[in-house]
mmCIF file of C-alpha atoms in Angstrom:
data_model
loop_
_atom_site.group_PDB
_atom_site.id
_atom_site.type_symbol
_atom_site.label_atom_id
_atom_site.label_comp_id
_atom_site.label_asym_id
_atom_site.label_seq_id
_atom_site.Cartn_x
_atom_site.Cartn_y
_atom_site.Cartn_z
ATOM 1 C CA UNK T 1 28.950 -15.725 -17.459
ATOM 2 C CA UNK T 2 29.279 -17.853 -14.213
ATOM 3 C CA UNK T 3 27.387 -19.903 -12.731
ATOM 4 C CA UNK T 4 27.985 -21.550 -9.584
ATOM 5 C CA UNK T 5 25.473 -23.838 -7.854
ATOM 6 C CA UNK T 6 25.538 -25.354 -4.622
ATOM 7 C CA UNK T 7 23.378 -27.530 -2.834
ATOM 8 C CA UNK T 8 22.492 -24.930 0.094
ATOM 9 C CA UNK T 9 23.344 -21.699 1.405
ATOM 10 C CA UNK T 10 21.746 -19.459 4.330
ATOM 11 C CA UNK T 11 21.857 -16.880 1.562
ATOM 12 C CA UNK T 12 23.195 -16.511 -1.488
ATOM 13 C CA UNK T 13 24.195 -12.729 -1.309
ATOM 14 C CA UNK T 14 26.204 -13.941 1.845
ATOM 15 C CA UNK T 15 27.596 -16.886 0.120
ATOM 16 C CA UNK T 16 28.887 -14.525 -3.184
ATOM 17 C CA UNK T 17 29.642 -11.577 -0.678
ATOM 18 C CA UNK T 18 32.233 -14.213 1.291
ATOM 19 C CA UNK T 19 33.608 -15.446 -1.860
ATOM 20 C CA UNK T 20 34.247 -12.287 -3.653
ATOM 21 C CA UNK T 21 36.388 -11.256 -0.314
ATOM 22 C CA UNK T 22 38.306 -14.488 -0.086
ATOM 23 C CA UNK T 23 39.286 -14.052 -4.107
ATOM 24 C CA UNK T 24 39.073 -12.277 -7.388
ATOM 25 C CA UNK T 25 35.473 -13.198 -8.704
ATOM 26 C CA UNK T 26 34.518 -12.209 -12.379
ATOM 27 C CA UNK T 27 31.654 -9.310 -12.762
ATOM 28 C CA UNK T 28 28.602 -11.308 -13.915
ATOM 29 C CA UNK T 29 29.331 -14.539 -11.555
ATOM 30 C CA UNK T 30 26.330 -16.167 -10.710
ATOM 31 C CA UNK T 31 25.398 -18.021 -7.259
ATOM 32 C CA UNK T 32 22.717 -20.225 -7.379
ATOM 33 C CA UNK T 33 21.318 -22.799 -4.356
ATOM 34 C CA UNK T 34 18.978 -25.300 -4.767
ATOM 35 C CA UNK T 35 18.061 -24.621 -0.920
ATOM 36 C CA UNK T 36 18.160 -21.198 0.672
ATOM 37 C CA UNK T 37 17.123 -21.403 4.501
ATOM 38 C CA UNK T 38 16.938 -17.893 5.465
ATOM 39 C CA UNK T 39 16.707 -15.820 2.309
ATOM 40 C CA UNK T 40 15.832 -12.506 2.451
ATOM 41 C CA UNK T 41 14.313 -9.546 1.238
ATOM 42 C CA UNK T 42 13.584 -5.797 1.405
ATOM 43 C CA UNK T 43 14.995 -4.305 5.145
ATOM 44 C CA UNK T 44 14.939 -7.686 6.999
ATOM 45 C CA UNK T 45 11.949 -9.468 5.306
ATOM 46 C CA UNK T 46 12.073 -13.184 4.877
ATOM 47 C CA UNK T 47 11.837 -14.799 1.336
ATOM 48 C CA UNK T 48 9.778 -18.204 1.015
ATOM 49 C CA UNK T 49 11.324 -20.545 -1.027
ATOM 50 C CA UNK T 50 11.028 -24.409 -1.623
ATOM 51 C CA UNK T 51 13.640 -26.162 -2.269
ATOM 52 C CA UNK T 52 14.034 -27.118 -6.163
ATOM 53 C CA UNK T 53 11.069 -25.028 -7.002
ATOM 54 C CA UNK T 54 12.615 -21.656 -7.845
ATOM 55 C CA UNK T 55 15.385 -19.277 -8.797
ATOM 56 C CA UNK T 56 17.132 -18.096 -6.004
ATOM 57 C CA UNK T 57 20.366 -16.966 -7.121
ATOM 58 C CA UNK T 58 22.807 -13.738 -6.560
ATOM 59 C CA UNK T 59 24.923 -11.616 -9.082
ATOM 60 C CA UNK T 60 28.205 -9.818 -8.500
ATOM 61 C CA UNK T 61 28.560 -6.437 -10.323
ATOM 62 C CA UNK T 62 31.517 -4.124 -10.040
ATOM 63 C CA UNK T 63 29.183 -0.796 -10.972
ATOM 64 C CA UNK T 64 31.777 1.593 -10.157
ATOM 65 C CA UNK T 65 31.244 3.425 -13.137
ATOM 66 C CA UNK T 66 27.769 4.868 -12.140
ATOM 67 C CA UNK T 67 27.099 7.583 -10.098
ATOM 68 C CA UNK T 68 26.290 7.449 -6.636
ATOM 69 C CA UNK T 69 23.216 9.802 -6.906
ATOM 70 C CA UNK T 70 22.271 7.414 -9.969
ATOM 71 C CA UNK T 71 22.523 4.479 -7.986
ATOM 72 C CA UNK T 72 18.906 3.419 -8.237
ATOM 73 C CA UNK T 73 19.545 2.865 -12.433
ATOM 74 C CA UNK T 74 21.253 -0.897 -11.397
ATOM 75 C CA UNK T 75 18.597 -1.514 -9.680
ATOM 76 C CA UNK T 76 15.907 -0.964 -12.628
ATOM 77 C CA UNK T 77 18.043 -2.600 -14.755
ATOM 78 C CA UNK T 78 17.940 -5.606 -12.748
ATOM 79 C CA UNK T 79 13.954 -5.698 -13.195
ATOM 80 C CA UNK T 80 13.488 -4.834 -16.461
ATOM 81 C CA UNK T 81 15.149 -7.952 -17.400
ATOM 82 C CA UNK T 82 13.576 -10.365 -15.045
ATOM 83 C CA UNK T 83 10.555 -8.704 -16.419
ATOM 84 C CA UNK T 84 11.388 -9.231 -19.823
ATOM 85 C CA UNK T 85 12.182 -12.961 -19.562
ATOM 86 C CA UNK T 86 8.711 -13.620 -17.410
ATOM 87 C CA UNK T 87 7.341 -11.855 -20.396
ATOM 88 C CA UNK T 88 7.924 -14.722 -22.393
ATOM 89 C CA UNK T 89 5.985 -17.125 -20.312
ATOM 90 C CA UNK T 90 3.048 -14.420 -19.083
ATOM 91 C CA UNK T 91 1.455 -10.992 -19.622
ATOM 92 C CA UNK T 92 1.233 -8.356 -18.198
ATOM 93 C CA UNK T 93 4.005 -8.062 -16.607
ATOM 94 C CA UNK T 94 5.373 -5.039 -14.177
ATOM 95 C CA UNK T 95 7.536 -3.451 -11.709
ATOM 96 C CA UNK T 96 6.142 -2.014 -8.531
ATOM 97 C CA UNK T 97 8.736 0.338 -6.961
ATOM 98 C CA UNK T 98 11.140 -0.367 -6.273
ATOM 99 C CA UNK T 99 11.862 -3.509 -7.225
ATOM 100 C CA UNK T 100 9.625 -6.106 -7.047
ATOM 101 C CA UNK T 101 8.273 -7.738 -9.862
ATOM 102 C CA UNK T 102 4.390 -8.427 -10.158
ATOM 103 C CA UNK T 103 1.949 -10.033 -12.208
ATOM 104 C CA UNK T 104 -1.483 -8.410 -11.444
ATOM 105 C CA UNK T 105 -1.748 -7.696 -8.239
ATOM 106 C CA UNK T 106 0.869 -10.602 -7.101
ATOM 107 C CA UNK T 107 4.180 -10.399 -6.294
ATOM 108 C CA UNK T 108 6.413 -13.232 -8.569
ATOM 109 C CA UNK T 109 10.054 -11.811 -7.428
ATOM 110 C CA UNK T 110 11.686 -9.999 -5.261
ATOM 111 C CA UNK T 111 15.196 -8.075 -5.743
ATOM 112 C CA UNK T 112 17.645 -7.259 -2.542
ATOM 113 C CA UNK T 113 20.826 -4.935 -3.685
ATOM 114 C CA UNK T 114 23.396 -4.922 -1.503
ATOM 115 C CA UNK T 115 26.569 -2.095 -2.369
ATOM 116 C CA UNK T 116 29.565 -2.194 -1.087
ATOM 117 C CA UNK T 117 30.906 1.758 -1.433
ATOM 118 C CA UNK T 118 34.301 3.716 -1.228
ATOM 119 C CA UNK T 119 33.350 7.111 -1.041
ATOM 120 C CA UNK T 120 31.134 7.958 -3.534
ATOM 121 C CA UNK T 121 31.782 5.166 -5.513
ATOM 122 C CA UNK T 122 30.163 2.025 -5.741
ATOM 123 C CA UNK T 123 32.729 -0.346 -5.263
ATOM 124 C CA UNK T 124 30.959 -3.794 -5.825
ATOM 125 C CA UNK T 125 27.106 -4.505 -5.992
ATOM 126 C CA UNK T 126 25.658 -8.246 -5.028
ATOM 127 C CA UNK T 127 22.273 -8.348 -6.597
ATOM 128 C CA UNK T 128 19.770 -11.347 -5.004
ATOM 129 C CA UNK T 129 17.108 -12.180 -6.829
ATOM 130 C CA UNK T 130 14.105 -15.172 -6.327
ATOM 131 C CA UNK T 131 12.113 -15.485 -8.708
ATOM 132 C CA UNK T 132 8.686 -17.971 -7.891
ATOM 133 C CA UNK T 133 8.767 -20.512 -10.674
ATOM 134 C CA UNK T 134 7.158 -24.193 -9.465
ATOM 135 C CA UNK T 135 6.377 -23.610 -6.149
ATOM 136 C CA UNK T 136 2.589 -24.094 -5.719
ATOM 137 C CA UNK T 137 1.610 -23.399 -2.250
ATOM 138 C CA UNK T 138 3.057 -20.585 0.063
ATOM 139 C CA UNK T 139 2.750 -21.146 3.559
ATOM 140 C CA UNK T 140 4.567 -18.310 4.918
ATOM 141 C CA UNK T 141 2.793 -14.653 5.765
ATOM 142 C CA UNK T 142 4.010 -12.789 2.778
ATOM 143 C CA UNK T 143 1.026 -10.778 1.460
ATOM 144 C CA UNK T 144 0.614 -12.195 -2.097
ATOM 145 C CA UNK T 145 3.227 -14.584 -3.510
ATOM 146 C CA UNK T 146 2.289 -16.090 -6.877
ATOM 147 C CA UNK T 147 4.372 -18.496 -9.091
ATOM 148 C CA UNK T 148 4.252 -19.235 -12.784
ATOM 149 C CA UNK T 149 3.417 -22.740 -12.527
ATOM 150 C CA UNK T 150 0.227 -21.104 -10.685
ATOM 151 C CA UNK T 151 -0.336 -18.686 -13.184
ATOM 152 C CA UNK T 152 0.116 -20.989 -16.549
ATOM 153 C CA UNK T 153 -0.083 -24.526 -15.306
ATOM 154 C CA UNK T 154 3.227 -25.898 -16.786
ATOM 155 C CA UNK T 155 6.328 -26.648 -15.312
ATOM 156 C CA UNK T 156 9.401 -24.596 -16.227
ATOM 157 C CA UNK T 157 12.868 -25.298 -16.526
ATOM 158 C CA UNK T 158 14.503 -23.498 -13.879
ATOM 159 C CA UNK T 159 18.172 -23.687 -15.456
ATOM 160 C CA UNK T 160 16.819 -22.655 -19.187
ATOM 161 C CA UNK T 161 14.775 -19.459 -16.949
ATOM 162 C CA UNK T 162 18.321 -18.542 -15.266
ATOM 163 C CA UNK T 163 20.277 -18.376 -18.624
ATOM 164 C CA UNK T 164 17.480 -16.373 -20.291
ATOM 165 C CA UNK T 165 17.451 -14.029 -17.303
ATOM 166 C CA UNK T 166 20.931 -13.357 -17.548
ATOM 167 C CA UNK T 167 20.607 -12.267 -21.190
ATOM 168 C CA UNK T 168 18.219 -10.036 -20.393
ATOM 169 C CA UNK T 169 20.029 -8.816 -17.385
ATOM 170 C CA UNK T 170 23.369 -8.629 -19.502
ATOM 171 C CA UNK T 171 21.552 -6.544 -21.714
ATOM 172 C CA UNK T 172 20.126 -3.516 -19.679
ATOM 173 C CA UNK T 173 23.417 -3.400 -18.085
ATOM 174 C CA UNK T 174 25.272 -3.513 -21.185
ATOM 175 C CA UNK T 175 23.325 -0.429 -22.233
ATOM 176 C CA UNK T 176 23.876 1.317 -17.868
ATOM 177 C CA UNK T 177 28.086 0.845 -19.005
ATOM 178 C CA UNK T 178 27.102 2.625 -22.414
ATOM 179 C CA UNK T 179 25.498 5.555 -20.030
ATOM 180 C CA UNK T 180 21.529 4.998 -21.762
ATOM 181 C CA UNK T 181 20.410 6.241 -18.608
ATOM 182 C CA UNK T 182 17.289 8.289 -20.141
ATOM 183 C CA UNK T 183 16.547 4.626 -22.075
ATOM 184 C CA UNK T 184 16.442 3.456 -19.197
ATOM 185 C CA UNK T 185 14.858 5.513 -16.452
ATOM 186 C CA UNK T 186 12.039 5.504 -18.909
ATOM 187 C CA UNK T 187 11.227 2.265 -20.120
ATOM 188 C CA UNK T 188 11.272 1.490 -16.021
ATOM 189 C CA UNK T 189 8.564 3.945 -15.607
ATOM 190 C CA UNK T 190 6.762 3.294 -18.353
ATOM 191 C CA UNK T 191 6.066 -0.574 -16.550
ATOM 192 C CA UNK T 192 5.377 0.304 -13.363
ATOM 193 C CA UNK T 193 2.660 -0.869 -11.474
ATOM 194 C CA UNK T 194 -0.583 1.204 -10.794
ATOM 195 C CA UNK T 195 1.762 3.749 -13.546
ATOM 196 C CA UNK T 196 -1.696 5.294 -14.079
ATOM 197 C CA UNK T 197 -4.652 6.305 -12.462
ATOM 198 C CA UNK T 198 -5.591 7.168 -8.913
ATOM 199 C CA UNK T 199 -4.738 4.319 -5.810
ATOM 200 C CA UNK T 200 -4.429 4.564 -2.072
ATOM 201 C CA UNK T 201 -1.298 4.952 -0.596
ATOM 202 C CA UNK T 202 -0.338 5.328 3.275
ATOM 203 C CA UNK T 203 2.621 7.604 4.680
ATOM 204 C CA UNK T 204 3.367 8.487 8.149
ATOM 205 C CA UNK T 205 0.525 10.826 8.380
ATOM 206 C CA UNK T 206 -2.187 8.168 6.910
ATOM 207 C CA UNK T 207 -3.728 6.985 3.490
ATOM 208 C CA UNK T 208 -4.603 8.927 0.597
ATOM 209 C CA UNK T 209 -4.998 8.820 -3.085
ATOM 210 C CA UNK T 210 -2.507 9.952 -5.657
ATOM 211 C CA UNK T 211 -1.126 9.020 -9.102
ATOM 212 C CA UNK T 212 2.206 7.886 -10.236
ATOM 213 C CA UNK T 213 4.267 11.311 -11.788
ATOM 214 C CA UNK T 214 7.776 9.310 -11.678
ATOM 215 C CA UNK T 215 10.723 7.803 -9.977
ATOM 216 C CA UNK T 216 14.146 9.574 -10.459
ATOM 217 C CA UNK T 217 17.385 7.681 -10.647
ATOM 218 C CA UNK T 218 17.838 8.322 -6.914
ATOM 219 C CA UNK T 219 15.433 6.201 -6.726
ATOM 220 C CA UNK T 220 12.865 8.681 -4.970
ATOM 221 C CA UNK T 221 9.087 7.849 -5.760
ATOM 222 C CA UNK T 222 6.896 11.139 -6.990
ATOM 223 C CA UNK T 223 3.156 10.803 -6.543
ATOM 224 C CA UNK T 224 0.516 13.363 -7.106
ATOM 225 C CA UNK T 225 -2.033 13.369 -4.462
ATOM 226 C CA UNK T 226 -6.272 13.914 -5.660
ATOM 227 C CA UNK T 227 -5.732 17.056 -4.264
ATOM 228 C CA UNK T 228 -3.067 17.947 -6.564
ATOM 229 C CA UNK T 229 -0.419 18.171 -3.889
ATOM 230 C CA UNK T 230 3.166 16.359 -5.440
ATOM 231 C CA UNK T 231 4.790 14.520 -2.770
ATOM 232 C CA UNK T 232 8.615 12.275 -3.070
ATOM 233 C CA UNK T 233 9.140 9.044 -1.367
ATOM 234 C CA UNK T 234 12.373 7.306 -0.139
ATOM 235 C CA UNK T 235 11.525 3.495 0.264
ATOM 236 C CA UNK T 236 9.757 2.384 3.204
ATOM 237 C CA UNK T 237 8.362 5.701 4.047
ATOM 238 C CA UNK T 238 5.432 4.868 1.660
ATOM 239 C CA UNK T 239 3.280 1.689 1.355
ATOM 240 C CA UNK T 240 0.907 0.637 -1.378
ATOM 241 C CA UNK T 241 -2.639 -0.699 -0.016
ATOM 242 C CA UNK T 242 -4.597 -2.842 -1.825
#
């Protein structure tokens, strides 16, 4: 494993994106900035992020391997291991489709994936991930940031939390190479957030309840609506309300 760190960086998935075209980088390279000044997330979304306070790092994968229809399997691979390693500081822990990592009701990481493809294979894949470690106030509008200095008080070593996270990482996508796809499409479902029970949900047409059935490795979202109606969801065409 690589690590690179630099001092700042717009973003770090354009950082490792320009690097990887300008010369051979190994699968596994790490980028991570102490600053990020316009990080992002899901379709456009900003990422808060002091400087110092928290892991805001990319990943280079070359996933070509995996099937394009089972794209979404890097992707839950990514947070079951940042799950796992916040596991070992706070509980419970889970993953609210598709990607974000909560604690509760709060969001303590976000995940951007961006593929690069050639045909219908997935050429290279440049994972970003910030994780909220010491900040302690949020000032920006994000709905409900949380750290774990918030959460447990303590201050955590934000190189010691990187190396753990990429042995968890390294794990889950040791086992996506080895093809455990069932392994792990279903310890992803089984942590998902709001996995069971009825919550409110709002499409196009407006909110309504519905349970969790499952989320294929498309990455399509099945819900089952109170009125026993099954529905799928690609992302953004479904939000969660709280």
């Amino acid at each position: 494993m690589n690590i690179i760190k630099i001092d700042s960086t717009s973003s770090t998935n354009i950082y490792l994106k320009e690097l990887s075209q300008k010369q051979e980088v190994e699968e596994l390279t790490v980028v991570q900035a102490y600053s990020q000044t316009a990080g992002r997330g899901q379709s456009g979304t900003s990422w808060e992020a002091e400087p110092g306070k928290n892991i805001t790092c990319s990943i280079l994968f070359y996933p070509s391997f995996l099937p394009l229809k089972k794209h979404f399997l890097l992707s839950e691979v990514i947070a079951l291991g940042v799950k796992e390693v916040l596991e070992e500081f706070v509980q419970p822990v889970c993953v609210k489709w598709p990607n974000d990592v909560y604690i509760n009701d709060k969001k303590i990481t976000g995940i951007l994936i961006e593929n690069e493809l050639i045909g219908q294979e997935i050429l290279k894949s440049i994972v970003g991930i910030g994780v909220n470690i010491n900040q302690e106030i949020f000032t920006s509008n994000a709905q409900n940031p949380v750290s774990l200095k918030q959460l447990t008080g303590i201050e955590t070593d934000l190189d010691l939390f990187l190396k753990r996270m990429m042995k968890r990482i390294s794990y889950w996508y040791d086992l996506l190479k080895k093809g455990s796809y069932s392994f792990i499409s279903r310890s992803y479902n089984d942590t998902l957030y709001r996995k069971s029970g009825f919550y409110r949900y709002q499409d196009r047409n407006g909110q309504f309840m519905a349970e969790i059935l499952e989320v294929k490795d498309s990455g399509l979202f099945f819900l089952r609506t109170d009125k026993g109606e099954e529905r799928s969801y690609s992302f953004k065409e479904i939000s969660f309300i709280y």
